[in-house]
Short mmCIF file of C-alpha atoms in Angstrom, two decimals:
data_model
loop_
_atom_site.label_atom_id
_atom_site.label_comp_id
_atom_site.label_asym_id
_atom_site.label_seq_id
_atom_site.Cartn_x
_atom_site.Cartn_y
_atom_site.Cartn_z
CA UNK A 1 -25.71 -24.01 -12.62
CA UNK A 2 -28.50 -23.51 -10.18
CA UNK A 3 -28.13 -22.80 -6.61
CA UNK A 4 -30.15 -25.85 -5.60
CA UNK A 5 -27.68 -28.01 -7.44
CA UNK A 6 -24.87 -26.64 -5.41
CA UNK A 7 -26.33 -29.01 -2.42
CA UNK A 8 -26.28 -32.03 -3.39
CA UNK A 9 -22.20 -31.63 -4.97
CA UNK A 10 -21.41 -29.87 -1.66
CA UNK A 11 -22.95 -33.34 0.53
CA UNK A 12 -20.90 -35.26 -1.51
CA UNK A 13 -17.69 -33.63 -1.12
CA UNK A 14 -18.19 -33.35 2.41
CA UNK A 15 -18.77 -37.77 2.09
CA UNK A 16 -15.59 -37.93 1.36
CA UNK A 17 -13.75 -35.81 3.87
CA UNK A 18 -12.81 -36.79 6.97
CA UNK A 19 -14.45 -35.68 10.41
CA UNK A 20 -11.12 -33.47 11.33
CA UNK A 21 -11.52 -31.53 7.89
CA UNK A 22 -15.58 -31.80 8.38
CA UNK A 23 -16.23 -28.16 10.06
CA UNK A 24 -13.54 -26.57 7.73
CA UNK A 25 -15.31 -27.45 4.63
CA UNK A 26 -18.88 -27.18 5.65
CA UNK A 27 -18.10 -23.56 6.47
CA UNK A 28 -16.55 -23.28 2.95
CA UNK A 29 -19.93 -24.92 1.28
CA UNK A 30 -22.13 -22.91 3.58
CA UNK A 31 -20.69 -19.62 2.68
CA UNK A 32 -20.76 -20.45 -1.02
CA UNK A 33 -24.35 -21.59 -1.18
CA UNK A 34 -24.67 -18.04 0.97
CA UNK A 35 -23.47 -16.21 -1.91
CA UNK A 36 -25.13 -17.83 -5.12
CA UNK A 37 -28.37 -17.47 -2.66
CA UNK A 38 -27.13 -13.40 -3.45
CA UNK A 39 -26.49 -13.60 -6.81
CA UNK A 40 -28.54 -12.09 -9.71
CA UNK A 41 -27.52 -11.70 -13.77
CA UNK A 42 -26.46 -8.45 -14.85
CA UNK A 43 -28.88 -8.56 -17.46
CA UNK A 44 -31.23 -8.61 -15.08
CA UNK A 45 -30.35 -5.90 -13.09
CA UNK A 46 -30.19 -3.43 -15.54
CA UNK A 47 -34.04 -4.07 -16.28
CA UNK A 48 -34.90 -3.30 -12.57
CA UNK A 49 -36.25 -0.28 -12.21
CA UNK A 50 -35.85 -0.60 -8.34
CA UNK A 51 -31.99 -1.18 -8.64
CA UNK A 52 -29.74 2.39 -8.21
CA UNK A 53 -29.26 3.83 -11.23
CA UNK A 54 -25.47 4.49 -10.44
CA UNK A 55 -25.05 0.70 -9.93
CA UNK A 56 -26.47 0.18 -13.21
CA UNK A 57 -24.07 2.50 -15.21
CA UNK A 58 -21.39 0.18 -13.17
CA UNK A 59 -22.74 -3.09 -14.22
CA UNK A 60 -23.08 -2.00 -17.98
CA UNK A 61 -19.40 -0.99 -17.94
CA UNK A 62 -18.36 -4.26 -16.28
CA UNK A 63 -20.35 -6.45 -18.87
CA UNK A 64 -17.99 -4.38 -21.67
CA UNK A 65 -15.32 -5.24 -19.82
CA UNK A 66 -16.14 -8.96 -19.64
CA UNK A 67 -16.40 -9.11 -23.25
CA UNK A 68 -12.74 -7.47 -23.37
CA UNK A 69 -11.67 -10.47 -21.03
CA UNK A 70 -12.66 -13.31 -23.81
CA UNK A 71 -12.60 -11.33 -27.33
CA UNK A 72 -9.19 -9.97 -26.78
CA UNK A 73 -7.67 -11.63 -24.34
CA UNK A 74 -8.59 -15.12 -24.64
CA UNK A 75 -9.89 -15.52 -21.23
CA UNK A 76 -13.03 -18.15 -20.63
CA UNK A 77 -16.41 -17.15 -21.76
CA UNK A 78 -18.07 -18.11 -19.67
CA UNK A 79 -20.90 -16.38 -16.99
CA UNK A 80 -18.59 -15.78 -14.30
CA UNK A 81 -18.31 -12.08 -13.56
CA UNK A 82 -22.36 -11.43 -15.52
CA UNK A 83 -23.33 -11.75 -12.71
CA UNK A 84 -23.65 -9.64 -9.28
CA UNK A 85 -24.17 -10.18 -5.88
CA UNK A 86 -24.48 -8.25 -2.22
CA UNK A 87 -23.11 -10.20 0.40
CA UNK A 88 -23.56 -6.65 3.12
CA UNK A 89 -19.85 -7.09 4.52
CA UNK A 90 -16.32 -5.63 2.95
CA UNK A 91 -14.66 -9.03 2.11
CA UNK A 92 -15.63 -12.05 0.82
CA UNK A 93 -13.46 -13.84 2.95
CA UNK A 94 -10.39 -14.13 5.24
CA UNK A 95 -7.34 -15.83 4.20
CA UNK A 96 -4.86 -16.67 7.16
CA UNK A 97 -1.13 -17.31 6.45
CA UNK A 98 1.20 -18.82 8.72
CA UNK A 99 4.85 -19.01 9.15
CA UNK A 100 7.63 -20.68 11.71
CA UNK A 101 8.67 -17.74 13.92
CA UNK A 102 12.49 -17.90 12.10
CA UNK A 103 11.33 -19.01 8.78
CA UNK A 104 9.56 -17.62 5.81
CA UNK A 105 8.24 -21.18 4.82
CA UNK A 106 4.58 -20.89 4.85
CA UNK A 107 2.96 -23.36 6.34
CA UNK A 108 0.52 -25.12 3.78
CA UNK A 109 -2.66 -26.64 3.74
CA UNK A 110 -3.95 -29.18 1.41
CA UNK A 111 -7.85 -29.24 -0.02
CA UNK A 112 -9.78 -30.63 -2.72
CA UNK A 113 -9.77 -29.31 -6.16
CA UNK A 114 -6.85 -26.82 -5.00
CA UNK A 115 -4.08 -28.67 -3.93
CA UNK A 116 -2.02 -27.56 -1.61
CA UNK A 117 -1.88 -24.14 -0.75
CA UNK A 118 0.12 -21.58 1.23
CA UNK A 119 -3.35 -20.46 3.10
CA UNK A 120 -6.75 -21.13 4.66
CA UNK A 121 -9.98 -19.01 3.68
CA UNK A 122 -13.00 -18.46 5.54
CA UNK A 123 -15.99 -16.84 5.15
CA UNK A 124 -16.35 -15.80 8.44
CA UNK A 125 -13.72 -13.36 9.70
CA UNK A 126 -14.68 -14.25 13.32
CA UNK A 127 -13.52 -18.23 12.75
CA UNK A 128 -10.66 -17.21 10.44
CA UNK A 129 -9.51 -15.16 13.32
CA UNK A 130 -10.05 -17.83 15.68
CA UNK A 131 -8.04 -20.27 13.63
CA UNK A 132 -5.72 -17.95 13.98
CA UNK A 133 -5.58 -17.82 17.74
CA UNK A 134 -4.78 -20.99 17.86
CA UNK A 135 -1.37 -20.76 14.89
CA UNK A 136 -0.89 -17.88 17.34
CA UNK A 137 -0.83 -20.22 20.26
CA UNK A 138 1.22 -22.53 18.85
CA UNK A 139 4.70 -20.01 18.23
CA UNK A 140 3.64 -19.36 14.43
CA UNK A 141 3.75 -16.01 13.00
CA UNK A 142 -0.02 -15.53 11.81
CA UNK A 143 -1.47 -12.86 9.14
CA UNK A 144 -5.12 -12.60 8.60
CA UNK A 145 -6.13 -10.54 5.14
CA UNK A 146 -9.34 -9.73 4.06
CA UNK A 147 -9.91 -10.92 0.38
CA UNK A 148 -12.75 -8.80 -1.83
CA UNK A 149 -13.01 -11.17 -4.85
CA UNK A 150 -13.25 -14.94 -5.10
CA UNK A 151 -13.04 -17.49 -7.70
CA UNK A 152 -13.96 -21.20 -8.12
CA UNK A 153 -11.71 -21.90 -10.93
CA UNK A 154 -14.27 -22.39 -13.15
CA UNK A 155 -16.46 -24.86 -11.61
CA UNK A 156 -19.42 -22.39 -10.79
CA UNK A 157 -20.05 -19.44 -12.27
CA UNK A 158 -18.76 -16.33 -10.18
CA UNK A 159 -20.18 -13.43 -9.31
CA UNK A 160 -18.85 -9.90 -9.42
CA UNK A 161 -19.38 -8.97 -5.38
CA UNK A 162 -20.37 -5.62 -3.76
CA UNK A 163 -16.73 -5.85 -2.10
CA UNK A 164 -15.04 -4.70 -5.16
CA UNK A 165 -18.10 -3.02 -6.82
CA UNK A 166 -16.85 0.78 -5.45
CA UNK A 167 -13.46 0.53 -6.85
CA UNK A 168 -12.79 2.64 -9.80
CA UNK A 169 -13.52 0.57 -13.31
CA UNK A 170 -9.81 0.35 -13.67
CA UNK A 171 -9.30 -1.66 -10.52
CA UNK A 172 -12.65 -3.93 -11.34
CA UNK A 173 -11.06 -4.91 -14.58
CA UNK A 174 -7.54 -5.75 -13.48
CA UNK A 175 -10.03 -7.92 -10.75
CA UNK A 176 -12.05 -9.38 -13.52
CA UNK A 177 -8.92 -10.08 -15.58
CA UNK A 178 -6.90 -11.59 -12.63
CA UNK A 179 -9.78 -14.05 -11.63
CA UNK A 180 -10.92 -15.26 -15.35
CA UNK A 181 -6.87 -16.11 -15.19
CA UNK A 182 -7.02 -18.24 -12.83
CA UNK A 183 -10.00 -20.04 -14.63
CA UNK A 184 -7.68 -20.16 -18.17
CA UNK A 185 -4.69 -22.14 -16.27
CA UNK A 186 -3.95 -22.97 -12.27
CA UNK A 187 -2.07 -25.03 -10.99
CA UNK A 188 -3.09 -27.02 -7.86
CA UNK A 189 -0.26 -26.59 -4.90
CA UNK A 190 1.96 -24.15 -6.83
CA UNK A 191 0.46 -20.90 -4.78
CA UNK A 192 3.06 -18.52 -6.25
CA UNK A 193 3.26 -19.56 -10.11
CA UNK A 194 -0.81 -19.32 -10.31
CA UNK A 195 -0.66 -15.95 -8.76
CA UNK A 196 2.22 -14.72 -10.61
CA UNK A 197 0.71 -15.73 -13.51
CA UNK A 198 -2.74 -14.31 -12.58
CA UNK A 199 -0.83 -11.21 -11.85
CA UNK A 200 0.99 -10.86 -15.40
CA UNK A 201 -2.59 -11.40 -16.89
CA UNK A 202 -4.44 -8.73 -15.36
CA UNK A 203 -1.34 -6.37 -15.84
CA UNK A 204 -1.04 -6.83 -19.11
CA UNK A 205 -4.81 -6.67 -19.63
CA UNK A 206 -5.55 -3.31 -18.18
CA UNK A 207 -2.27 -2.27 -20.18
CA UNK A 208 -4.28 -3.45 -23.47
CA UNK A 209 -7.96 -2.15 -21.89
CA UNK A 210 -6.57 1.64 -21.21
CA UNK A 211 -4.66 1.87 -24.45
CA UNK A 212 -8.27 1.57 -26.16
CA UNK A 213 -10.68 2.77 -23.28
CA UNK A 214 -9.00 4.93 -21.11
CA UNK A 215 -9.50 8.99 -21.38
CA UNK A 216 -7.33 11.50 -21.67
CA UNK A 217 -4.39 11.02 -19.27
CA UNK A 218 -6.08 7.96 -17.28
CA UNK A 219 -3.15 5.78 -18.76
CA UNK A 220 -0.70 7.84 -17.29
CA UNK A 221 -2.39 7.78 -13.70
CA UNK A 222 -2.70 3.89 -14.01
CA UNK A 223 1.40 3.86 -14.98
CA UNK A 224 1.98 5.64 -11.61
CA UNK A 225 -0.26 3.56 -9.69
CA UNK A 226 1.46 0.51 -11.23
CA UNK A 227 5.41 2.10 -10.69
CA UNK A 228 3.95 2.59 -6.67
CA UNK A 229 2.56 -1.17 -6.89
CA UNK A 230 5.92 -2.24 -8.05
CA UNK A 231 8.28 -0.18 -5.89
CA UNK A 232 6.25 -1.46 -2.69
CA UNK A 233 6.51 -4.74 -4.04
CA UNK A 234 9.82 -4.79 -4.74
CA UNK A 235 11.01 -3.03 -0.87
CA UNK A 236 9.02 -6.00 0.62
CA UNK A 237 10.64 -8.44 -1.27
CA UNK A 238 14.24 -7.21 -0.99
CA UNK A 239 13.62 -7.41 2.94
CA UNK A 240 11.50 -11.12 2.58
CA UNK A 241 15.26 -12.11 1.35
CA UNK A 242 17.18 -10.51 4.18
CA UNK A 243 14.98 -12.38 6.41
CA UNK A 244 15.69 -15.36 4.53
CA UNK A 245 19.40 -14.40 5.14
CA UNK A 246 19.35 -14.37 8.71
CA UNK A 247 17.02 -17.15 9.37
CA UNK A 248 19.56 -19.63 7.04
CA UNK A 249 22.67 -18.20 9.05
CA UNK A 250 24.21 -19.73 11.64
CA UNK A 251 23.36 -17.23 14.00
CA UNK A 252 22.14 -18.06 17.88
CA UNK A 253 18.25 -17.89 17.90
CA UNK A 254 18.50 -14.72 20.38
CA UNK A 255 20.54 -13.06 17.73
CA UNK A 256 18.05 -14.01 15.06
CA UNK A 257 15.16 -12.70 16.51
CA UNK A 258 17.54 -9.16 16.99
CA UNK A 259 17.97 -9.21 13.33
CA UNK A 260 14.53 -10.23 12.10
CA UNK A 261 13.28 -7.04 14.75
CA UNK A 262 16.21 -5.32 12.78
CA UNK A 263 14.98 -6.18 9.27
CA UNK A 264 10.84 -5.35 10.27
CA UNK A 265 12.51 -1.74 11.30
CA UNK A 266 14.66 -1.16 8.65
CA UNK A 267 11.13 -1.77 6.16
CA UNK A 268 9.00 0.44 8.14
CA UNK A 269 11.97 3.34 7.72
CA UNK A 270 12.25 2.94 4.11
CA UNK A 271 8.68 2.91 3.25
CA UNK A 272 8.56 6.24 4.44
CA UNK A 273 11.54 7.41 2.50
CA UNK A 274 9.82 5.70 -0.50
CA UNK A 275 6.39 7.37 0.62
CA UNK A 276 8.08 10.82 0.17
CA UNK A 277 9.14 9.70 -3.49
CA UNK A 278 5.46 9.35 -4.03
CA UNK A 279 4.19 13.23 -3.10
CA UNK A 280 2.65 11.74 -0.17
CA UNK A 281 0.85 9.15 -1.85
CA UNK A 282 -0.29 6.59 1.50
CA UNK A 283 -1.81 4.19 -0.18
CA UNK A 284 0.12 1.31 1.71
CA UNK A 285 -0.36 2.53 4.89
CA UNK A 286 -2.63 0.28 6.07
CA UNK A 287 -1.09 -2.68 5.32
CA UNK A 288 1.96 -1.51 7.34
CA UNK A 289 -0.31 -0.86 9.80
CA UNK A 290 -0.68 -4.44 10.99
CA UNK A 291 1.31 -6.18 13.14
CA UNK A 292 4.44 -6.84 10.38
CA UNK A 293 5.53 -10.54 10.80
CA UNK A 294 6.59 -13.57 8.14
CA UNK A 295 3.56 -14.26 6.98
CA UNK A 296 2.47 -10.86 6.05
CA UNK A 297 5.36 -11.09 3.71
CA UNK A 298 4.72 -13.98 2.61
CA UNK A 299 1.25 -12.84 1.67
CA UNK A 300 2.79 -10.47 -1.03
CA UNK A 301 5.47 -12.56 -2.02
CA UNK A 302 3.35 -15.24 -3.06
CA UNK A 303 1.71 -12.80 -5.75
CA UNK A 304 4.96 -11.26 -7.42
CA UNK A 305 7.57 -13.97 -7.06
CA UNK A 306 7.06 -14.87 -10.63
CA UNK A 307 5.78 -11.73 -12.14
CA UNK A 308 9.02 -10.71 -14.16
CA UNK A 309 9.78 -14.64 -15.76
CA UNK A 310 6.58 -14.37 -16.50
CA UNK A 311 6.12 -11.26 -18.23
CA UNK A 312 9.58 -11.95 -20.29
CA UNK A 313 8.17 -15.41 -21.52
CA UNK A 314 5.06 -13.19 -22.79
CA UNK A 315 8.06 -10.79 -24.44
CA UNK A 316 9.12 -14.02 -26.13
CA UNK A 317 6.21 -14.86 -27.35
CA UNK A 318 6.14 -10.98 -29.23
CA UNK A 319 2.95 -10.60 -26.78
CA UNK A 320 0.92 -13.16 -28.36
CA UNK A 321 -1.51 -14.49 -25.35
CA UNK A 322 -2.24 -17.96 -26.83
CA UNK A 323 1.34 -18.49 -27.48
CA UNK A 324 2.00 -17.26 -23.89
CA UNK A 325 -1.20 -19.26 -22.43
CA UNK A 326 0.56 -22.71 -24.09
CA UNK A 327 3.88 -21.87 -22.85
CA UNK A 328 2.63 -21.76 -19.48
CA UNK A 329 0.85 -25.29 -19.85
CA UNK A 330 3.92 -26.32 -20.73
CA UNK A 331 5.83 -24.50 -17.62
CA UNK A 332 2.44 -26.45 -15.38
CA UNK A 333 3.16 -29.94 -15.92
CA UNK A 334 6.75 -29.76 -14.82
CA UNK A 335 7.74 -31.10 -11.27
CA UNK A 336 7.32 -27.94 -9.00
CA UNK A 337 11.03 -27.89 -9.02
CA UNK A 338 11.62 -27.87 -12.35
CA UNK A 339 9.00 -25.85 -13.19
CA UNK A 340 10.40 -23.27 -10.88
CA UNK A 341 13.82 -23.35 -11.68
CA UNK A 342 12.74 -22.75 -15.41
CA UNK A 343 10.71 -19.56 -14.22
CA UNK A 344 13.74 -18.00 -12.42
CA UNK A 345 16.30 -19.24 -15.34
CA UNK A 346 14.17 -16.46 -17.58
CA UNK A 347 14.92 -13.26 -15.09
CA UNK A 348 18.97 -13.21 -14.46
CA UNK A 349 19.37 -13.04 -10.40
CA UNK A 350 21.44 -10.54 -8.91
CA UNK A 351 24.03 -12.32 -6.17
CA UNK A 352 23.78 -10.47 -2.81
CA UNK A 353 26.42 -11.48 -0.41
CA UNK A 354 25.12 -12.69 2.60
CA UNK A 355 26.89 -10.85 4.61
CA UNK A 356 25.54 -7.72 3.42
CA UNK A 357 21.29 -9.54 4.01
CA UNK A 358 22.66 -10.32 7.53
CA UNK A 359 22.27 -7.95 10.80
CA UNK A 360 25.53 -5.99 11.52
CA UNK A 361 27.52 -8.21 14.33
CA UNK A 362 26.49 -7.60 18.18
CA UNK A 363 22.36 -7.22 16.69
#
């Protein structure tokens, strides 16, 4: 699609919109027309003499990996991710979470297209933080991350951005795999079983890329990086549910706010025991170096919550992607509370007793 089409679809969303969501939106159309204004065709590029020769040898390996994406994974083909653009800054743009101060229920935002989702992104990291102020203002716990890729689900063709362009190839393929996902199936106001999903797509991707691409002990690195990925994921999540715990008890709110302080501690300790499982490995130290409050958590939670029902409905389906792709569909038009009741019923839950999630007495 050309850019100068982009105008007249963006002017007609915004007709329909009302004048609260007006500024919102027009910063959303404004920095997508931004970034198509950016955008060139691989194929192009490579022909440029006056592009950097290193970026070139880049692009040609992403193209390969873009044909990987449809030919043997049965993602779209389509010209997202043939293309390339510079937008000069490190993210794309600036998601901001939000949370009660004693709850981990996000709070949600609804949009076109989307649905309702568990976050609000800007292109601007000056009014995403600014938004933020004012969540701040208001007694919610606030988390601002910086996102490097973006998708449109489809609906315009996506660029690969200089945000992710310096990552090793591995990393730009698990990116390339996890946004073409989203494009094969999402599911508007279901945050964590698109992601999820997206997530057990690009996992099992690079799995399939680096059994046929990678060199000579790059597999093994990748299986380390993944076990570290995991292990973080799963500390964050075991202490998202203590949380949980203590903000469902019947605790004072004084004594709540002692055990969430508590819980936040007890994380930052045990990273660092798991850190010294990893031969000093620090890759996660800057995300703990943020302020740690609900909605960072909820930030990672929203991305692995379904990971393991849905990588056993894949082992079902004896690893056969369009089986797995139509059992998902099927999983997507259930009621969101069917639909995630089904998801946990695949992964058997280990019972915790509460009173082992909740703060010792006198916290």
């Amino acid at each position: 699609m050309s850019k100068l089409r982009l105008l007249p679809i963006a002017l007609i969303a915004l007709s329909i919109l009302g004048c609260a969501n007006f500024g919102y939106y027009a910063q959303a159309v404004n920095g997508h027309f931004d970034m198509y204004l950016q955008t060139r065709r691989i194929d192009d590029l490579l022909l440029d003499p006056n592009v950097d020769p290193a970026l070139k040898r880049k692009l040609s390996e992403v193209l390969r990996i873009r044909e990987f994406a449809s030919r043997e994974l049965g993602l779209p083909d389509n010209d997202s991710y043939r293309a390339y653009a510079d937008l000069k800054r490190p993210y794309v743009i600036w998601n901001v979470f939000a949370t009660p101060e004693l709850s981990m229920k996000p709070k949600e935002w609804c949009f076109l297209v989307a649905g309702c989702n568990a976050y609000r992104g800007y292109f601007s990291e000056h009014e995403a933080e600014a938004f933020a102020a004012k969540l701040r203002a208001e007694g919610f716990d606030v988390h601002v991350g910086g996102i490097t890729a973006y998708s449109t689900l489809g609906w315009f063709r996506d660029p690969l951005l200089n945000t992710t362009i310096n990552r090793p190839l591995i990393d730009i393929a698990g990116l390339i795999f996890h946004e073409l996902a989203h494009q094969k199936y999402f599911v508007a106001g279901d945050t964590a079983f698109s992601e999820s999903f997206a997530m057990t797509v690009e996992l099992e991707g690079m799995r399939r890329w680096l059994q046929t691409n990678a060199s000579g002990g790059e597999y093994e690195k990748y299986e380390t990086r993944l076990k570290r990925r995991q292990e973080f994921a799963t500390l964050v999540l075991k202490h998202r549910d203590r949380l949980e715990a203590v903000y469902e008890s019947d605790l004072s709110v004084a004594k709540k706010r002692a055990g969430k302080a508590q819980v936040f501690a007890d994380l930052r300790t045990e990273y660092e025991q798991l850190k010294a499982s990893w031969n000093g490995y620090n890759g996660y130290d800057g995300w703990f170096a943020d302020d740690l409050n609900n909605a960072h958590l909820v930030s990672i939670g929203m991305y692995h919550r379904h990971i393991p029902a849905f990588q056993a409905i894949l082992a079902r389906q004896q690893g056969d992607l369009n089986a797995f792709y139509e059992a998902v569909k099927v999983l997507g038009h259930l009621p969101k509370t069917e639909r995630t009741a089904a998801l946990d019923a695949y992964v058997p839950i280990t019972t915790v007793e509460k009173s082992e999630l909740l703060p010792a007495s006198g916290q």
